[in-house]
Amino acid sequence: MFRTIFSLVICLVVAVVIGAFAILGLSVADIQTLLGSGAITAGLLSWGAALFKVLITPYSSALLGVYSPLVALGVGGFIAGLVSKSGVRMFFVSIIAMVLFFLGYAILGYSLALEPSVLWPAIQSIAIDLAASFALLFIPGVIGASLTAEEY
């Protein structure tokens, strides 16, 4: 259980950090400017909505020539797989991480409107992207898990 939770945290942190710098193009100076301003919450909400929108739609982003979400999700999944040491754990980590990325996108992108009548059309419209997100987390995660697996 500990490895699963730790793998999930590692996956989320790595994907968000890579996404913040590669997808959003933020720099340390931008983050320091936000922390020095009085509108920290508004800045984080707008950056979070943009980041989760791109992380949950890697296939559509790749069609538009933005390949950073592929890298962020793949590296996050691979490092989480190295920590988890199990393909089964990575299956659950991938599903939970994908759900958390979608919830971040829905909460920040739709202004906290978590109604099924709003969420279901959003899920249907990005179904291929959700499958790609899962694959980008799961496949590198299984590769990482197989590299560090402990055979009994």
mmCIF file of C-alpha atoms in Angstrom:
data_model
loop_
_atom_site.group_PDB
_atom_site.id
_atom_site.type_symbol
_atom_site.label_atom_id
_atom_site.label_comp_id
_atom_site.label_asym_id
_atom_site.label_seq_id
_atom_site.Cartn_x
_atom_site.Cartn_y
_atom_site.Cartn_z
ATOM 1 C CA MET A 1 0.000 0.000 0.000
ATOM 2 C CA PHE A 2 2.837 2.382 0.871
ATOM 3 C CA ARG A 3 4.549 1.875 -2.491
ATOM 4 C CA THR A 4 1.288 2.504 -4.339
ATOM 5 C CA ILE A 5 0.594 5.784 -2.562
ATOM 6 C CA PHE A 6 4.203 6.906 -2.845
ATOM 7 C CA SER A 7 4.207 6.011 -6.568
ATOM 8 C CA LEU A 8 1.028 8.013 -7.073
ATOM 9 C CA VAL A 9 2.493 11.063 -5.347
ATOM 10 C CA ILE A 10 5.731 10.783 -7.350
ATOM 11 C CA CYS A 11 3.774 10.433 -10.607
ATOM 12 C CA LEU A 12 1.635 13.490 -9.902
ATOM 13 C CA VAL A 13 4.532 15.666 -8.751
ATOM 14 C CA VAL A 14 6.797 14.782 -11.682
ATOM 15 C CA ALA A 15 4.053 15.303 -14.275
ATOM 16 C CA VAL A 16 2.997 18.648 -12.779
ATOM 17 C CA VAL A 17 6.558 19.963 -12.403
ATOM 18 C CA ILE A 18 7.508 18.976 -15.959
ATOM 19 C CA GLY A 19 4.208 20.405 -17.149
ATOM 20 C CA ALA A 20 4.691 23.692 -15.336
ATOM 21 C CA PHE A 21 8.059 24.355 -16.899
ATOM 22 C CA ALA A 22 7.670 22.652 -20.302
ATOM 23 C CA ILE A 23 3.961 23.036 -21.118
ATOM 24 C CA LEU A 24 3.199 26.386 -19.524
ATOM 25 C CA GLY A 25 6.678 27.771 -20.145
ATOM 26 C CA LEU A 26 7.007 29.096 -16.622
ATOM 27 C CA SER A 27 10.314 30.156 -15.168
ATOM 28 C CA VAL A 28 11.451 30.502 -11.581
ATOM 29 C CA ALA A 29 11.094 34.281 -11.972
ATOM 30 C CA ASP A 30 7.432 33.864 -12.994
ATOM 31 C CA ILE A 31 6.740 31.764 -9.915
ATOM 32 C CA GLN A 32 8.527 34.255 -7.657
ATOM 33 C CA THR A 33 6.523 37.090 -9.212
ATOM 34 C CA LEU A 34 3.288 35.222 -8.503
ATOM 35 C CA LEU A 35 4.318 34.543 -4.915
ATOM 36 C CA GLY A 36 5.151 38.231 -4.440
ATOM 37 C CA SER A 37 1.830 39.427 -5.821
ATOM 38 C CA GLY A 38 -1.437 39.531 -3.930
ATOM 39 C CA ALA A 39 -3.303 37.339 -6.426
ATOM 40 C CA ILE A 40 -1.688 33.978 -5.719
ATOM 41 C CA THR A 41 -4.952 32.034 -5.853
ATOM 42 C CA ALA A 42 -6.096 33.526 -9.152
ATOM 43 C CA GLY A 43 -2.722 32.856 -10.747
ATOM 44 C CA LEU A 44 -2.609 29.266 -9.529
ATOM 45 C CA LEU A 45 -6.173 28.656 -10.718
ATOM 46 C CA SER A 46 -5.438 29.901 -14.221
ATOM 47 C CA TRP A 47 -2.109 28.054 -14.482
ATOM 48 C CA GLY A 48 -3.669 24.889 -13.039
ATOM 49 C CA ALA A 49 -6.583 24.965 -15.464
ATOM 50 C CA ALA A 50 -4.234 25.391 -18.433
ATOM 51 C CA LEU A 51 -1.870 22.680 -17.198
ATOM 52 C CA PHE A 52 -4.521 20.057 -16.458
ATOM 53 C CA LYS A 53 -6.291 20.780 -19.749
ATOM 54 C CA VAL A 54 -3.136 19.912 -21.667
ATOM 55 C CA LEU A 55 -2.187 16.951 -19.433
ATOM 56 C CA ILE A 56 -5.598 15.328 -19.859
ATOM 57 C CA THR A 57 -5.588 15.817 -23.663
ATOM 58 C CA PRO A 58 -2.169 14.523 -24.807
ATOM 59 C CA TYR A 59 -3.421 13.070 -28.106
ATOM 60 C CA SER A 60 -5.119 16.289 -29.205
ATOM 61 C CA SER A 61 -2.087 18.288 -28.083
ATOM 62 C CA ALA A 62 0.243 16.053 -30.097
ATOM 63 C CA LEU A 63 -1.917 16.586 -33.185
ATOM 64 C CA LEU A 64 -1.411 20.324 -32.680
ATOM 65 C CA GLY A 65 2.361 19.907 -32.353
ATOM 66 C CA VAL A 66 2.646 20.155 -28.559
ATOM 67 C CA TYR A 67 4.570 17.092 -27.367
ATOM 68 C CA SER A 68 5.308 18.171 -23.787
ATOM 69 C CA PRO A 69 2.316 16.314 -22.260
ATOM 70 C CA LEU A 70 3.611 13.073 -23.754
ATOM 71 C CA VAL A 71 6.934 13.610 -22.016
ATOM 72 C CA ALA A 72 5.398 14.748 -18.716
ATOM 73 C CA LEU A 73 3.044 11.774 -18.463
ATOM 74 C CA GLY A 74 5.597 9.261 -19.738
ATOM 75 C CA VAL A 75 8.376 10.349 -17.387
ATOM 76 C CA GLY A 76 5.952 10.570 -14.465
ATOM 77 C CA GLY A 77 4.698 7.054 -15.185
ATOM 78 C CA PHE A 78 8.214 5.664 -15.624
ATOM 79 C CA ILE A 79 9.522 7.087 -12.350
ATOM 80 C CA ALA A 80 6.384 5.918 -10.541
ATOM 81 C CA GLY A 81 6.963 2.455 -12.009
ATOM 82 C CA LEU A 82 10.533 2.435 -10.733
ATOM 83 C CA VAL A 83 9.211 3.153 -7.245
ATOM 84 C CA SER A 84 6.209 0.807 -7.355
ATOM 85 C CA LYS A 85 8.125 -2.304 -8.552
ATOM 86 C CA SER A 86 4.853 -3.879 -9.725
ATOM 87 C CA GLY A 87 2.790 -3.708 -12.899
ATOM 88 C CA VAL A 88 -0.432 -4.254 -10.964
ATOM 89 C CA ARG A 89 0.354 -1.298 -8.719
ATOM 90 C CA MET A 90 1.064 0.792 -11.804
ATOM 91 C CA PHE A 91 -2.342 -0.131 -13.213
ATOM 92 C CA PHE A 92 -4.029 1.386 -10.172
ATOM 93 C CA VAL A 93 -1.626 4.339 -9.991
ATOM 94 C CA SER A 94 -2.335 5.122 -13.660
ATOM 95 C CA ILE A 95 -6.096 5.020 -13.195
ATOM 96 C CA ILE A 96 -6.027 7.142 -10.034
ATOM 97 C CA ALA A 97 -3.610 9.684 -11.541
ATOM 98 C CA MET A 98 -5.725 9.973 -14.687
ATOM 99 C CA VAL A 99 -8.866 10.511 -12.585
ATOM 100 C CA LEU A 100 -7.096 13.159 -10.488
ATOM 101 C CA PHE A 101 -5.854 14.963 -13.612
ATOM 102 C CA PHE A 102 -9.397 14.918 -15.018
ATOM 103 C CA LEU A 103 -10.859 16.198 -11.748
ATOM 104 C CA GLY A 104 -8.291 19.000 -11.709
ATOM 105 C CA TYR A 105 -9.269 19.865 -15.267
ATOM 106 C CA ALA A 106 -12.988 19.718 -14.458
ATOM 107 C CA ILE A 107 -12.781 21.672 -11.209
ATOM 108 C CA LEU A 108 -10.458 24.396 -12.484
ATOM 109 C CA GLY A 109 -11.712 24.495 -16.074
ATOM 110 C CA TYR A 110 -15.442 24.416 -15.375
ATOM 111 C CA SER A 111 -15.347 26.662 -12.293
ATOM 112 C CA LEU A 112 -16.161 23.990 -9.730
ATOM 113 C CA ALA A 113 -19.266 22.727 -11.574
ATOM 114 C CA LEU A 114 -19.044 19.006 -10.849
ATOM 115 C CA GLU A 115 -22.474 18.060 -12.129
ATOM 116 C CA PRO A 116 -22.881 14.868 -14.160
ATOM 117 C CA SER A 117 -24.737 16.810 -16.857
ATOM 118 C CA VAL A 118 -21.583 18.897 -17.379
ATOM 119 C CA LEU A 119 -18.951 16.208 -16.840
ATOM 120 C CA TRP A 120 -20.390 13.425 -19.011
ATOM 121 C CA PRO A 121 -20.219 15.384 -22.310
ATOM 122 C CA ALA A 122 -16.684 16.458 -21.405
ATOM 123 C CA ILE A 123 -15.676 12.834 -20.829
ATOM 124 C CA GLN A 124 -17.260 11.733 -24.104
ATOM 125 C CA SER A 125 -15.543 14.464 -26.083
ATOM 126 C CA ILE A 126 -12.060 13.541 -24.829
ATOM 127 C CA ALA A 127 -12.404 9.746 -24.607
ATOM 128 C CA ILE A 128 -9.435 9.081 -26.917
ATOM 129 C CA ASP A 129 -7.366 11.543 -24.907
ATOM 130 C CA LEU A 130 -8.253 9.780 -21.659
ATOM 131 C CA ALA A 131 -7.144 6.472 -23.177
ATOM 132 C CA ALA A 132 -3.893 8.071 -24.336
ATOM 133 C CA SER A 133 -3.316 9.538 -20.855
ATOM 134 C CA PHE A 134 -3.809 6.128 -19.306
ATOM 135 C CA ALA A 135 -1.451 4.485 -21.803
ATOM 136 C CA LEU A 136 1.195 7.180 -21.333
ATOM 137 C CA LEU A 137 1.148 6.588 -17.590
ATOM 138 C CA PHE A 138 0.742 2.803 -17.595
ATOM 139 C CA ILE A 139 3.125 1.559 -20.310
ATOM 140 C CA PRO A 140 6.248 3.452 -19.137
ATOM 141 C CA GLY A 141 5.219 2.574 -15.585
ATOM 142 C CA VAL A 142 5.198 -1.138 -16.360
ATOM 143 C CA ILE A 143 8.598 -0.790 -18.032
ATOM 144 C CA GLY A 144 9.965 0.978 -14.950
ATOM 145 C CA ALA A 145 8.359 -1.597 -12.661
ATOM 146 C CA SER A 146 9.881 -4.480 -14.611
ATOM 147 C CA LEU A 147 13.335 -2.922 -14.245
ATOM 148 C CA THR A 148 13.105 -2.850 -10.449
ATOM 149 C CA ALA A 149 10.807 -5.836 -9.832
ATOM 150 C CA GLU A 150 11.730 -8.156 -7.011
ATOM 151 C CA GLU A 151 11.249 -11.742 -8.096
ATOM 152 C CA TYR A 152 10.294 -14.115 -5.310
#
